[in-house]
PDB file of C-alpha atoms in Angstrom:
ATOM      1  CA  MET A   1       0.000   0.000   0.000  1.00  0.00           C
ATOM      2  CA  LYS A   2       1.455   3.320  -1.103  1.00  0.00           C
ATOM      3  CA  ARG A   3       1.789   5.860   1.691  1.00  0.00           C
ATOM      4  CA  THR A   4       0.860   9.479   1.049  1.00  0.00           C
ATOM      5  CA  PRO A   5       3.813  11.727   1.902  1.00  0.00           C
ATOM      6  CA  GLN A   6       3.220  13.830   5.003  1.00  0.00           C
ATOM      7  CA  ARG A   7       2.727  17.527   4.307  1.00  0.00           C
ATOM      8  CA  SER A   8       5.259  19.670   6.130  1.00  0.00           C
ATOM      9  CA  PRO A   9       3.803  22.338   8.429  1.00  0.00           C
ATOM     10  CA  PRO A  10       3.767  25.954   7.194  1.00  0.00           C
ATOM     11  CA  HIS A  11       6.557  28.311   8.188  1.00  0.00           C
ATOM     12  CA  VAL A  12       5.464  30.660  10.994  1.00  0.00           C
ATOM     13  CA  VAL A  13       6.298  34.344  10.445  1.00  0.00           C
ATOM     14  CA  THR A  14       6.267  36.968  13.226  1.00  0.00           C
ATOM     15  CA  LEU A  15       6.371  40.763  13.113  1.00  0.00           C
ATOM     16  CA  GLU A  16       9.824  40.679  14.700  1.00  0.00           C
ATOM     17  CA  ALA A  17      11.051  38.429  11.887  1.00  0.00           C
ATOM     18  CA  MET A  18       9.725  41.018   9.405  1.00  0.00           C
ATOM     19  CA  GLY A  19      11.927  43.689  10.987  1.00  0.00           C
ATOM     20  CA  ALA A  20       9.335  45.491  13.119  1.00  0.00           C
ATOM     21  CA  GLY A  21      11.958  46.205  15.779  1.00  0.00           C
ATOM     22  CA  GLY A  22       9.560  45.849  18.693  1.00  0.00           C
ATOM     23  CA  LEU A  23       6.847  48.000  17.118  1.00  0.00           C
ATOM     24  CA  PRO A  24       3.334  46.594  16.542  1.00  0.00           C
ATOM     25  CA  LEU A  25       3.380  47.815  12.915  1.00  0.00           C
ATOM     26  CA  ARG A  26       5.514  47.244   9.805  1.00  0.00           C
ATOM     27  CA  VAL A  27       5.157  48.659   6.279  1.00  0.00           C
ATOM     28  CA  ILE A  28       7.166  47.181   3.389  1.00  0.00           C
ATOM     29  CA  ARG A  29       7.261  48.358  -0.221  1.00  0.00           C
ATOM     30  CA  ILE A  30       6.794  45.758  -2.964  1.00  0.00           C
ATOM     31  CA  PRO A  31       9.247  45.397  -4.639  1.00  0.00           C
ATOM     32  CA  GLY A  32      12.322  46.949  -3.076  1.00  0.00           C
ATOM     33  CA  GLY A  33      11.406  46.896   0.609  1.00  0.00           C
ATOM     34  CA  HIS A  34      13.729  45.154   3.038  1.00  0.00           C
ATOM     35  CA  VAL A  35      12.145  41.745   3.560  1.00  0.00           C
ATOM     36  CA  PRO A  36      13.986  39.002   5.482  1.00  0.00           C
ATOM     37  CA  VAL A  37      14.638  35.762   3.628  1.00  0.00           C
ATOM     38  CA  ILE A  38      11.627  33.505   4.212  1.00  0.00           C
ATOM     39  CA  PRO A  39      11.705  29.813   3.274  1.00  0.00           C
ATOM     40  CA  PRO A  40       9.607  28.903   0.221  1.00  0.00           C
ATOM     41  CA  GLY A  41       6.302  27.163   0.721  1.00  0.00           C
ATOM     42  CA  PRO A  42       3.182  27.843   2.784  1.00  0.00           C
ATOM     43  CA  LEU A  43       3.322  30.548   5.456  1.00  0.00           C
ATOM     44  CA  VAL A  44       1.288  31.381   8.550  1.00  0.00           C
ATOM     45  CA  SER A  45       1.627  34.838  10.103  1.00  0.00           C
ATOM     46  CA  THR A  46       1.009  35.636  13.747  1.00  0.00           C
ATOM     47  CA  PHE A  47      -0.040  39.167  12.729  1.00  0.00           C
ATOM     48  CA  PHE A  48      -2.638  40.715  10.421  1.00  0.00           C
ATOM     49  CA  MET A  49      -1.521  41.566   6.890  1.00  0.00           C
ATOM     50  CA  ILE A  50      -2.937  43.977   4.329  1.00  0.00           C
ATOM     51  CA  PHE A  51      -1.629  43.791   0.766  1.00  0.00           C
ATOM     52  CA  VAL A  52      -2.340  46.918  -1.299  1.00  0.00           C
ATOM     53  CA  MET A  53      -1.231  46.330  -4.884  1.00  0.00           C
ATOM     54  CA  THR A  54      -0.827  49.443  -7.056  1.00  0.00           C
ATOM     55  CA  ALA A  55       0.383  47.878 -10.325  1.00  0.00           C
ATOM     56  CA  GLY A  56       1.390  44.662 -12.078  1.00  0.00           C
ATOM     57  CA  ARG A  57       0.198  41.072 -11.912  1.00  0.00           C
ATOM     58  CA  GLY A  58       1.152  37.992  -9.952  1.00  0.00           C
ATOM     59  CA  ARG A  59      -0.209  34.846  -8.329  1.00  0.00           C
ATOM     60  CA  ALA A  60      -0.693  33.761  -4.725  1.00  0.00           C
ATOM     61  CA  ARG A  61      -2.553  31.214  -2.657  1.00  0.00           C
ATOM     62  CA  LEU A  62      -4.991  32.157   0.100  1.00  0.00           C
ATOM     63  CA  MET A  63      -6.424  28.706   0.804  1.00  0.00           C
ATOM     64  CA  GLU A  64      -6.928  28.563  -2.972  1.00  0.00           C
ATOM     65  CA  PRO A  65      -4.889  29.903  -5.932  1.00  0.00           C
ATOM     66  CA  LEU A  66      -5.800  33.388  -7.174  1.00  0.00           C
ATOM     67  CA  GLU A  67      -4.523  36.060  -9.494  1.00  0.00           C
ATOM     68  CA  VAL A  68      -3.305  39.279  -7.896  1.00  0.00           C
ATOM     69  CA  ARG A  69      -3.196  42.549  -9.836  1.00  0.00           C
ATOM     70  CA  GLY A  70      -2.909  46.289  -9.425  1.00  0.00           C
ATOM     71  CA  GLY A  71      -5.958  47.796  -7.703  1.00  0.00           C
ATOM     72  CA  ASP A  72      -6.427  44.768  -5.419  1.00  0.00           C
ATOM     73  CA  ILE A  73      -6.460  44.849  -1.639  1.00  0.00           C
ATOM     74  CA  HIS A  74      -6.080  41.481   0.071  1.00  0.00           C
ATOM     75  CA  LEU A  75      -6.667  40.965   3.787  1.00  0.00           C
ATOM     76  CA  VAL A  76      -4.837  38.056   5.404  1.00  0.00           C
ATOM     77  CA  PRO A  77      -5.788  37.526   9.057  1.00  0.00           C
ATOM     78  CA  PRO A  78      -3.408  35.884  11.515  1.00  0.00           C
ATOM     79  CA  GLY A  79      -3.473  32.127  11.341  1.00  0.00           C
ATOM     80  CA  MET A  80      -4.591  31.868   7.714  1.00  0.00           C
ATOM     81  CA  GLU A  81      -2.221  29.892   5.534  1.00  0.00           C
ATOM     82  CA  HIS A  82      -0.975  31.754   2.469  1.00  0.00           C
ATOM     83  CA  GLN A  83       1.785  31.474  -0.097  1.00  0.00           C
ATOM     84  CA  PRO A  84       3.260  33.765  -2.792  1.00  0.00           C
ATOM     85  CA  LEU A  85       3.375  31.706  -5.975  1.00  0.00           C
ATOM     86  CA  ASP A  86       4.683  34.233  -8.508  1.00  0.00           C
ATOM     87  CA  MET A  87       5.299  37.896  -7.627  1.00  0.00           C
ATOM     88  CA  GLY A  88       5.531  38.770 -11.327  1.00  0.00           C
ATOM     89  CA  ASN A  89       5.813  42.551 -11.734  1.00  0.00           C
ATOM     90  CA  LEU A  90       3.617  43.432  -8.754  1.00  0.00           C
ATOM     91  CA  GLU A  91       4.062  46.772  -7.006  1.00  0.00           C
ATOM     92  CA  GLY A  92       2.479  48.069  -3.821  1.00  0.00           C
ATOM     93  CA  TRP A  93       2.687  47.732  -0.046  1.00  0.00           C
ATOM     94  CA  LEU A  94       2.502  45.090   2.642  1.00  0.00           C
ATOM     95  CA  VAL A  95       1.174  46.379   5.973  1.00  0.00           C
ATOM     96  CA  GLY A  96       1.663  44.016   8.903  1.00  0.00           C
ATOM     97  CA  PHE A  97       0.269  44.819  12.336  1.00  0.00           C
ATOM     98  CA  ASP A  98      -0.460  43.216  15.667  1.00  0.00           C
ATOM     99  CA  PRO A  99      -4.235  42.643  16.021  1.00  0.00           C
ATOM    100  CA  LEU A 100      -4.042  44.090  19.525  1.00  0.00           C
ATOM    101  CA  LEU A 101      -3.182  47.444  17.936  1.00  0.00           C
ATOM    102  CA  LEU A 102      -6.866  47.775  17.058  1.00  0.00           C
ATOM    103  CA  ARG A 103      -8.022  47.257  20.636  1.00  0.00           C
ATOM    104  CA  SER A 104      -7.250  50.858  21.529  1.00  0.00           C
ATOM    105  CA  LEU A 105      -9.656  52.068  18.829  1.00  0.00           C
ATOM    106  CA  GLY A 106     -12.667  51.068  20.925  1.00  0.00           C
ATOM    107  CA  PRO A 107     -14.847  48.032  21.658  1.00  0.00           C
ATOM    108  CA  GLU A 108     -16.682  48.222  18.334  1.00  0.00           C
ATOM    109  CA  TRP A 109     -13.472  46.998  16.629  1.00  0.00           C
ATOM    110  CA  LEU A 110     -13.200  43.836  18.709  1.00  0.00           C
ATOM    111  CA  PRO A 111     -14.375  40.428  17.483  1.00  0.00           C
ATOM    112  CA  GLU A 112     -17.658  39.228  18.888  1.00  0.00           C
ATOM    113  CA  PRO A 113     -17.729  36.133  21.107  1.00  0.00           C
ATOM    114  CA  PRO A 114     -18.552  32.843  19.367  1.00  0.00           C
ATOM    115  CA  ARG A 115     -22.154  32.478  18.221  1.00  0.00           C
ATOM    116  CA  SER A 116     -24.390  29.487  18.685  1.00  0.00           C
ATOM    117  CA  ARG A 117     -24.919  27.110  15.810  1.00  0.00           C
ATOM    118  CA  GLY A 118     -27.462  28.385  13.328  1.00  0.00           C
ATOM    119  CA  ALA A 119     -26.928  32.023  14.300  1.00  0.00           C
ATOM    120  CA  ALA A 120     -26.260  34.627  11.641  1.00  0.00           C
ATOM    121  CA  LYS A 121     -22.663  34.928  10.439  1.00  0.00           C
ATOM    122  CA  PRO A 122     -20.630  37.884  11.714  1.00  0.00           C
ATOM    123  CA  THR A 123     -20.504  40.998   9.550  1.00  0.00           C
ATOM    124  CA  PRO A 124     -17.182  41.741   7.849  1.00  0.00           C
ATOM    125  CA  VAL A 125     -16.301  44.449  10.378  1.00  0.00           C
ATOM    126  CA  ARG A 126     -16.721  42.070  13.307  1.00  0.00           C
ATOM    127  CA  SER A 127     -14.933  39.225  11.598  1.00  0.00           C
ATOM    128  CA  LEU A 128     -11.949  41.294  10.408  1.00  0.00           C
ATOM    129  CA  PHE A 129      -9.655  39.538  12.895  1.00  0.00           C
ATOM    130  CA  VAL A 130     -10.513  35.982  11.978  1.00  0.00           C
ATOM    131  CA  ARG A 131     -11.456  35.817   8.320  1.00  0.00           C
ATOM    132  CA  GLY A 132     -10.152  37.097   5.032  1.00  0.00           C
ATOM    133  CA  LEU A 133     -11.961  38.367   1.966  1.00  0.00           C
ATOM    134  CA  LEU A 134     -10.222  37.333  -1.209  1.00  0.00           C
ATOM    135  CA  ARG A 135     -10.254  40.760  -2.800  1.00  0.00           C
ATOM    136  CA  LEU A 136     -11.338  44.347  -2.277  1.00  0.00           C
ATOM    137  CA  ARG A 137     -11.344  46.755  -5.230  1.00  0.00           C
ATOM    138  CA  PRO A 138     -12.313  50.246  -3.999  1.00  0.00           C
ATOM    139  CA  GLY A 139     -13.537  52.996  -6.296  1.00  0.00           C
ATOM    140  CA  GLN A 140     -11.112  55.631  -7.521  1.00  0.00           C
ATOM    141  CA  ALA A 141     -11.747  58.215  -4.786  1.00  0.00           C
ATOM    142  CA  ARG A 142     -11.323  55.738  -1.919  1.00  0.00           C
ATOM    143  CA  TRP A 143      -8.380  54.070  -3.635  1.00  0.00           C
ATOM    144  CA  GLN A 144      -6.545  57.408  -3.821  1.00  0.00           C
ATOM    145  CA  ARG A 145      -7.195  58.063  -0.119  1.00  0.00           C
ATOM    146  CA  ILE A 146      -5.895  54.600   0.809  1.00  0.00           C
ATOM    147  CA  VAL A 147      -2.721  55.020  -1.246  1.00  0.00           C
ATOM    148  CA  HIS A 148      -2.141  58.501   0.219  1.00  0.00           C
ATOM    149  CA  ARG A 149      -2.539  57.228   3.779  1.00  0.00           C
ATOM    150  CA  LEU A 150      -0.171  54.341   3.085  1.00  0.00           C
ATOM    151  CA  ALA A 151       2.488  56.632   1.620  1.00  0.00           C
ATOM    152  CA  GLU A 152       2.317  58.913   4.667  1.00  0.00           C
ATOM    153  CA  LEU A 153       2.376  55.920   7.044  1.00  0.00           C
ATOM    154  CA  GLU A 154       5.467  54.521   5.349  1.00  0.00           C
ATOM    155  CA  THR A 155       7.196  57.920   5.470  1.00  0.00           C
ATOM    156  CA  GLU A 156       6.568  58.366   9.187  1.00  0.00           C
ATOM    157  CA  LEU A 157       7.934  54.910   9.990  1.00  0.00           C
ATOM    158  CA  ARG A 158      10.967  55.351   7.756  1.00  0.00           C
ATOM    159  CA  GLU A 159      12.005  58.870   8.790  1.00  0.00           C
ATOM    160  CA  ALA A 160      11.209  58.506  12.527  1.00  0.00           C
ATOM    161  CA  ARG A 161      10.937  62.277  13.057  1.00  0.00           C
ATOM    162  CA  TRP A 162       9.735  63.955  16.237  1.00  0.00           C
ATOM    163  CA  GLY A 163       6.184  62.792  17.025  1.00  0.00           C
ATOM    164  CA  ALA A 164       6.468  59.866  14.611  1.00  0.00           C
ATOM    165  CA  GLU A 165       4.695  57.467  16.964  1.00  0.00           C
ATOM    166  CA  ASN A 166       1.560  59.627  17.211  1.00  0.00           C
ATOM    167  CA  ALA A 167       1.617  60.438  13.506  1.00  0.00           C
ATOM    168  CA  THR A 168       2.069  56.777  12.585  1.00  0.00           C
ATOM    169  CA  TYR A 169      -0.862  55.751  14.733  1.00  0.00           C
ATOM    170  CA  ALA A 170      -3.051  58.499  13.239  1.00  0.00           C
ATOM    171  CA  TRP A 171      -2.310  57.447   9.648  1.00  0.00           C
ATOM    172  CA  PHE A 172      -2.883  53.801  10.585  1.00  0.00           C
ATOM    173  CA  VAL A 173      -6.320  54.623  12.037  1.00  0.00           C
ATOM    174  CA  LEU A 174      -7.253  56.549   8.883  1.00  0.00           C
ATOM    175  CA  LEU A 175      -6.097  53.666   6.674  1.00  0.00           C
ATOM    176  CA  VAL A 176      -8.029  50.999   8.587  1.00  0.00           C
ATOM    177  CA  THR A 177     -11.107  53.251   8.694  1.00  0.00           C
ATOM    178  CA  GLU A 178     -11.160  53.430   4.895  1.00  0.00           C
ATOM    179  CA  LEU A 179     -10.829  49.641   4.653  1.00  0.00           C
ATOM    180  CA  LEU A 180     -13.649  49.072   7.136  1.00  0.00           C
ATOM    181  CA  ARG A 181     -15.881  51.513   5.249  1.00  0.00           C
ATOM    182  CA  GLU A 182     -15.201  49.571   2.065  1.00  0.00           C
ATOM    183  CA  LEU A 183     -16.024  46.313   3.849  1.00  0.00           C
ATOM    184  CA  GLN A 184     -19.283  47.730   5.205  1.00  0.00           C
ATOM    185  CA  GLU A 185     -20.418  49.389   1.994  1.00  0.00           C
ATOM    186  CA  HIS A 186     -19.293  47.158  -0.837  1.00  0.00           C
ATOM    187  CA  ALA A 187     -17.647  43.877   0.186  1.00  0.00           C
ATOM    188  CA  PRO A 188     -19.813  40.775  -0.201  1.00  0.00           C
ATOM    189  CA  LEU A 189     -20.169  38.441   2.750  1.00  0.00           C
ATOM    190  CA  ALA A 190     -17.662  36.043   1.292  1.00  0.00           C
ATOM    191  CA  PRO A 191     -17.561  32.517   2.705  1.00  0.00           C
ATOM    192  CA  ALA A 192     -15.062  31.939   5.470  1.00  0.00           C
ATOM    193  CA  MET A 193     -11.657  30.822   4.215  1.00  0.00           C
ATOM    194  CA  SER A 194     -11.070  28.429   7.083  1.00  0.00           C
ATOM    195  CA  GLY A 195     -13.387  26.413   9.283  1.00  0.00           C
ATOM    196  CA  ARG A 196     -15.996  27.999  11.522  1.00  0.00           C
ATOM    197  CA  LEU A 197     -14.539  26.207  14.538  1.00  0.00           C
ATOM    198  CA  VAL A 198     -11.143  27.882  13.969  1.00  0.00           C
ATOM    199  CA  HIS A 199     -12.796  31.286  13.484  1.00  0.00           C
ATOM    200  CA  ASP A 200     -14.760  31.035  16.698  1.00  0.00           C
ATOM    201  CA  SER A 201     -11.764  29.746  18.622  1.00  0.00           C
ATOM    202  CA  LEU A 202      -9.430  32.530  17.464  1.00  0.00           C
ATOM    203  CA  ALA A 203     -12.108  35.126  18.186  1.00  0.00           C
ATOM    204  CA  PHE A 204     -12.557  33.759  21.702  1.00  0.00           C
ATOM    205  CA  ILE A 205      -8.808  33.739  22.323  1.00  0.00           C
ATOM    206  CA  GLU A 206      -8.560  37.347  21.033  1.00  0.00           C
ATOM    207  CA  ALA A 207     -11.331  38.528  23.324  1.00  0.00           C
ATOM    208  CA  HIS A 208     -10.158  36.713  26.474  1.00  0.00           C
ATOM    209  CA  CYS A 209      -6.378  36.463  26.082  1.00  0.00           C
ATOM    210  CA  LEU A 210      -5.581  38.796  28.997  1.00  0.00           C
ATOM    211  CA  ARG A 211      -7.141  36.587  31.643  1.00  0.00           C
ATOM    212  CA  PRO A 212      -6.184  33.032  32.680  1.00  0.00           C
ATOM    213  CA  LEU A 213      -7.247  30.858  29.744  1.00  0.00           C
ATOM    214  CA  SER A 214      -6.757  27.174  28.976  1.00  0.00           C
ATOM    215  CA  LEU A 215      -7.396  24.853  26.047  1.00  0.00           C
ATOM    216  CA  GLN A 216     -10.332  23.481  28.074  1.00  0.00           C
ATOM    217  CA  ASP A 217     -11.835  26.992  28.373  1.00  0.00           C
ATOM    218  CA  VAL A 218     -11.651  27.576  24.616  1.00  0.00           C
ATOM    219  CA  ALA A 219     -13.060  24.101  23.870  1.00  0.00           C
ATOM    220  CA  VAL A 220     -16.056  24.696  26.166  1.00  0.00           C
ATOM    221  CA  ALA A 221     -16.693  28.102  24.560  1.00  0.00           C
ATOM    222  CA  VAL A 222     -16.843  26.646  21.035  1.00  0.00           C
ATOM    223  CA  GLY A 223     -18.585  23.390  21.973  1.00  0.00           C
ATOM    224  CA  CYS A 224     -16.078  20.622  21.245  1.00  0.00           C
ATOM    225  CA  THR A 225     -13.566  18.419  23.027  1.00  0.00           C
ATOM    226  CA  PRO A 226     -10.108  19.818  23.845  1.00  0.00           C
ATOM    227  CA  SER A 227      -8.340  17.121  21.813  1.00  0.00           C
ATOM    228  CA  HIS A 228     -10.436  17.784  18.705  1.00  0.00           C
ATOM    229  CA  LEU A 229      -9.960  21.547  19.019  1.00  0.00           C
ATOM    230  CA  ALA A 230      -6.193  21.190  19.463  1.00  0.00           C
ATOM    231  CA  ASN A 231      -5.935  19.034  16.331  1.00  0.00           C
ATOM    232  CA  VAL A 232      -8.071  21.338  14.169  1.00  0.00           C
ATOM    233  CA  ILE A 233      -6.314  24.542  15.267  1.00  0.00           C
ATOM    234  CA  ARG A 234      -2.887  23.030  14.628  1.00  0.00           C
ATOM    235  CA  LYS A 235      -3.912  21.579  11.265  1.00  0.00           C
ATOM    236  CA  GLU A 236      -5.513  24.768   9.888  1.00  0.00           C
ATOM    237  CA  THR A 237      -3.173  27.426  11.332  1.00  0.00           C
ATOM    238  CA  GLY A 238       0.112  25.661  12.014  1.00  0.00           C
ATOM    239  CA  LEU A 239       0.020  26.960  15.614  1.00  0.00           C
ATOM    240  CA  THR A 240      -1.362  25.574  18.845  1.00  0.00           C
ATOM    241  CA  VAL A 241      -3.937  27.251  21.079  1.00  0.00           C
ATOM    242  CA  GLY A 242      -1.097  27.958  23.488  1.00  0.00           C
ATOM    243  CA  ASP A 243       0.948  29.565  20.704  1.00  0.00           C
ATOM    244  CA  TRP A 244      -1.880  31.970  19.844  1.00  0.00           C
ATOM    245  CA  LEU A 245      -2.457  32.827  23.483  1.00  0.00           C
ATOM    246  CA  ARG A 246       1.239  33.485  24.054  1.00  0.00           C
ATOM    247  CA  GLU A 247       1.555  35.685  20.944  1.00  0.00           C
ATOM    248  CA  HIS A 248      -1.312  37.936  22.054  1.00  0.00           C
ATOM    249  CA  ARG A 249      -0.027  38.187  25.609  1.00  0.00           C
ATOM    250  CA  MET A 250       3.518  38.967  24.510  1.00  0.00           C
ATOM    251  CA  ALA A 251       2.263  41.700  22.156  1.00  0.00           C
ATOM    252  CA  GLU A 252       0.264  43.317  24.944  1.00  0.00           C
ATOM    253  CA  SER A 253       3.110  42.983  27.444  1.00  0.00           C
ATOM    254  CA  ARG A 254       5.450  44.760  24.991  1.00  0.00           C
ATOM    255  CA  ARG A 255       2.950  47.598  24.653  1.00  0.00           C
ATOM    256  CA  ARG A 256       2.615  48.007  28.421  1.00  0.00           C
ATOM    257  CA  LEU A 257       6.362  47.804  28.973  1.00  0.00           C
ATOM    258  CA  ARG A 258       6.917  50.525  26.399  1.00  0.00           C
ATOM    259  CA  GLU A 259       3.980  52.823  27.210  1.00  0.00           C
ATOM    260  CA  THR A 260       3.438  52.497  30.986  1.00  0.00           C
ATOM    261  CA  GLY A 261       5.492  52.598  34.156  1.00  0.00           C
ATOM    262  CA  ALA A 262       3.784  49.543  35.663  1.00  0.00           C
ATOM    263  CA  SER A 263       5.996  47.043  37.439  1.00  0.00           C
ATOM    264  CA  ILE A 264       6.943  43.735  35.828  1.00  0.00           C
ATOM    265  CA  GLU A 265       4.833  41.924  38.447  1.00  0.00           C
ATOM    266  CA  SER A 266       1.829  44.103  37.639  1.00  0.00           C
ATOM    267  CA  ILE A 267       2.187  43.671  33.878  1.00  0.00           C
ATOM    268  CA  ALA A 268       2.492  39.892  34.268  1.00  0.00           C
ATOM    269  CA  SER A 269      -0.838  39.874  36.102  1.00  0.00           C
ATOM    270  CA  GLN A 270      -2.444  42.287  33.607  1.00  0.00           C
ATOM    271  CA  VAL A 271      -1.645  40.041  30.632  1.00  0.00           C
ATOM    272  CA  GLY A 272      -2.888  36.822  32.184  1.00  0.00           C
ATOM    273  CA  TYR A 273       0.077  35.334  34.060  1.00  0.00           C
ATOM    274  CA  THR A 274      -0.515  34.386  37.696  1.00  0.00           C
ATOM    275  CA  ASP A 275       3.181  33.563  38.188  1.00  0.00           C
ATOM    276  CA  VAL A 276       5.607  36.404  37.426  1.00  0.00           C
ATOM    277  CA  THR A 277       8.520  33.951  37.154  1.00  0.00           C
ATOM    278  CA  HIS A 278       6.681  32.053  34.405  1.00  0.00           C
ATOM    279  CA  PHE A 279       5.977  35.355  32.639  1.00  0.00           C
ATOM    280  CA  ILE A 280       9.645  36.399  32.756  1.00  0.00           C
ATOM    281  CA  ARG A 281      10.818  33.006  31.478  1.00  0.00           C
ATOM    282  CA  THR A 282       8.296  33.045  28.645  1.00  0.00           C
ATOM    283  CA  PHE A 283       9.194  36.613  27.670  1.00  0.00           C
ATOM    284  CA  ARG A 284      12.923  35.814  27.671  1.00  0.00           C
ATOM    285  CA  ARG A 285      12.358  32.673  25.576  1.00  0.00           C
ATOM    286  CA  VAL A 286      10.411  34.692  22.959  1.00  0.00           C
ATOM    287  CA  HIS A 287      12.504  37.905  22.923  1.00  0.00           C
ATOM    288  CA  GLY A 288      15.928  36.763  24.096  1.00  0.00           C
ATOM    289  CA  VAL A 289      15.971  39.256  26.999  1.00  0.00           C
ATOM    290  CA  THR A 290      14.016  39.796  30.208  1.00  0.00           C
ATOM    291  CA  PRO A 291      11.038  42.184  30.276  1.00  0.00           C
ATOM    292  CA  ARG A 292      13.093  44.700  32.282  1.00  0.00           C
ATOM    293  CA  ALA A 293      15.954  44.650  29.776  1.00  0.00           C
ATOM    294  CA  TRP A 294      13.514  44.926  26.854  1.00  0.00           C
ATOM    295  CA  ARG A 295      11.885  47.973  28.467  1.00  0.00           C
ATOM    296  CA  GLU A 296      15.230  49.678  28.990  1.00  0.00           C
ATOM    297  CA  GLN A 297      16.296  49.038  25.381  1.00  0.00           C
ATOM    298  CA  HIS A 298      13.095  50.307  23.800  1.00  0.00           C
ATOM    299  CA  ARG A 299      12.583  53.298  26.050  1.00  0.00           C
ATOM    300  CA  ARG A 300      16.106  54.395  25.289  1.00  0.00           C
TER     301      ARG A 300
END
């Protein structure tokens, strides 16, 4: 009996690996931007990605093969497998950002808790974190505003002038606002690109990641056994439930270390760790330094 070769897991990409330098946001020009060497094959990102293509043609895979061309905007949520197949002569931008960056914009931007079976599907605005629409093609006026906001966002990040952090955040809010307006006004309710169970699980993790949370808690919330949930999440995203929980907590801990004067013990508790020693060990394993050292480096 002939055995089917085992499919290798997708390569996991983080914002740090993309050169974010501790920031929750990264903008890269296509082509020509500084992109680290990433192994060929399927990828899974731990951050949200927005591809805004201004010219050219190419091919990619977002759960299924598709043609990419100038005028397209593709949204790739964290955990969704994707793969560049042929970049061709494509030009544009890649915007990568930590999903927690949107939390500060208000509760209306957060994903809703999982719905019961048979309930209506989430609207695109609510499901922005956990699903991707294959393609947005805004009208000319909105397209020009999006491109303008992207150019200004890239400039602020690149030049790092006085007040760059506030200016960067402002341009990011304006950019995402235009995308959400397009989703609300024109985007069809496209079918989910990964299973409903994964969507609901990631949404629940997003909404509850800053309190003590276990695989059992997530399984109860979405109505399945822990073993089944663990297998499905790993198969469809390449990460475990624990991986997703850790990524969100580390992103929020970095924000609080950089923006507040709270103690390490307090921040550990705020991001869901009951044991500060466990928090410090986890942070050092992910970042290579302790939370205190990371704070000193980035505040300097």
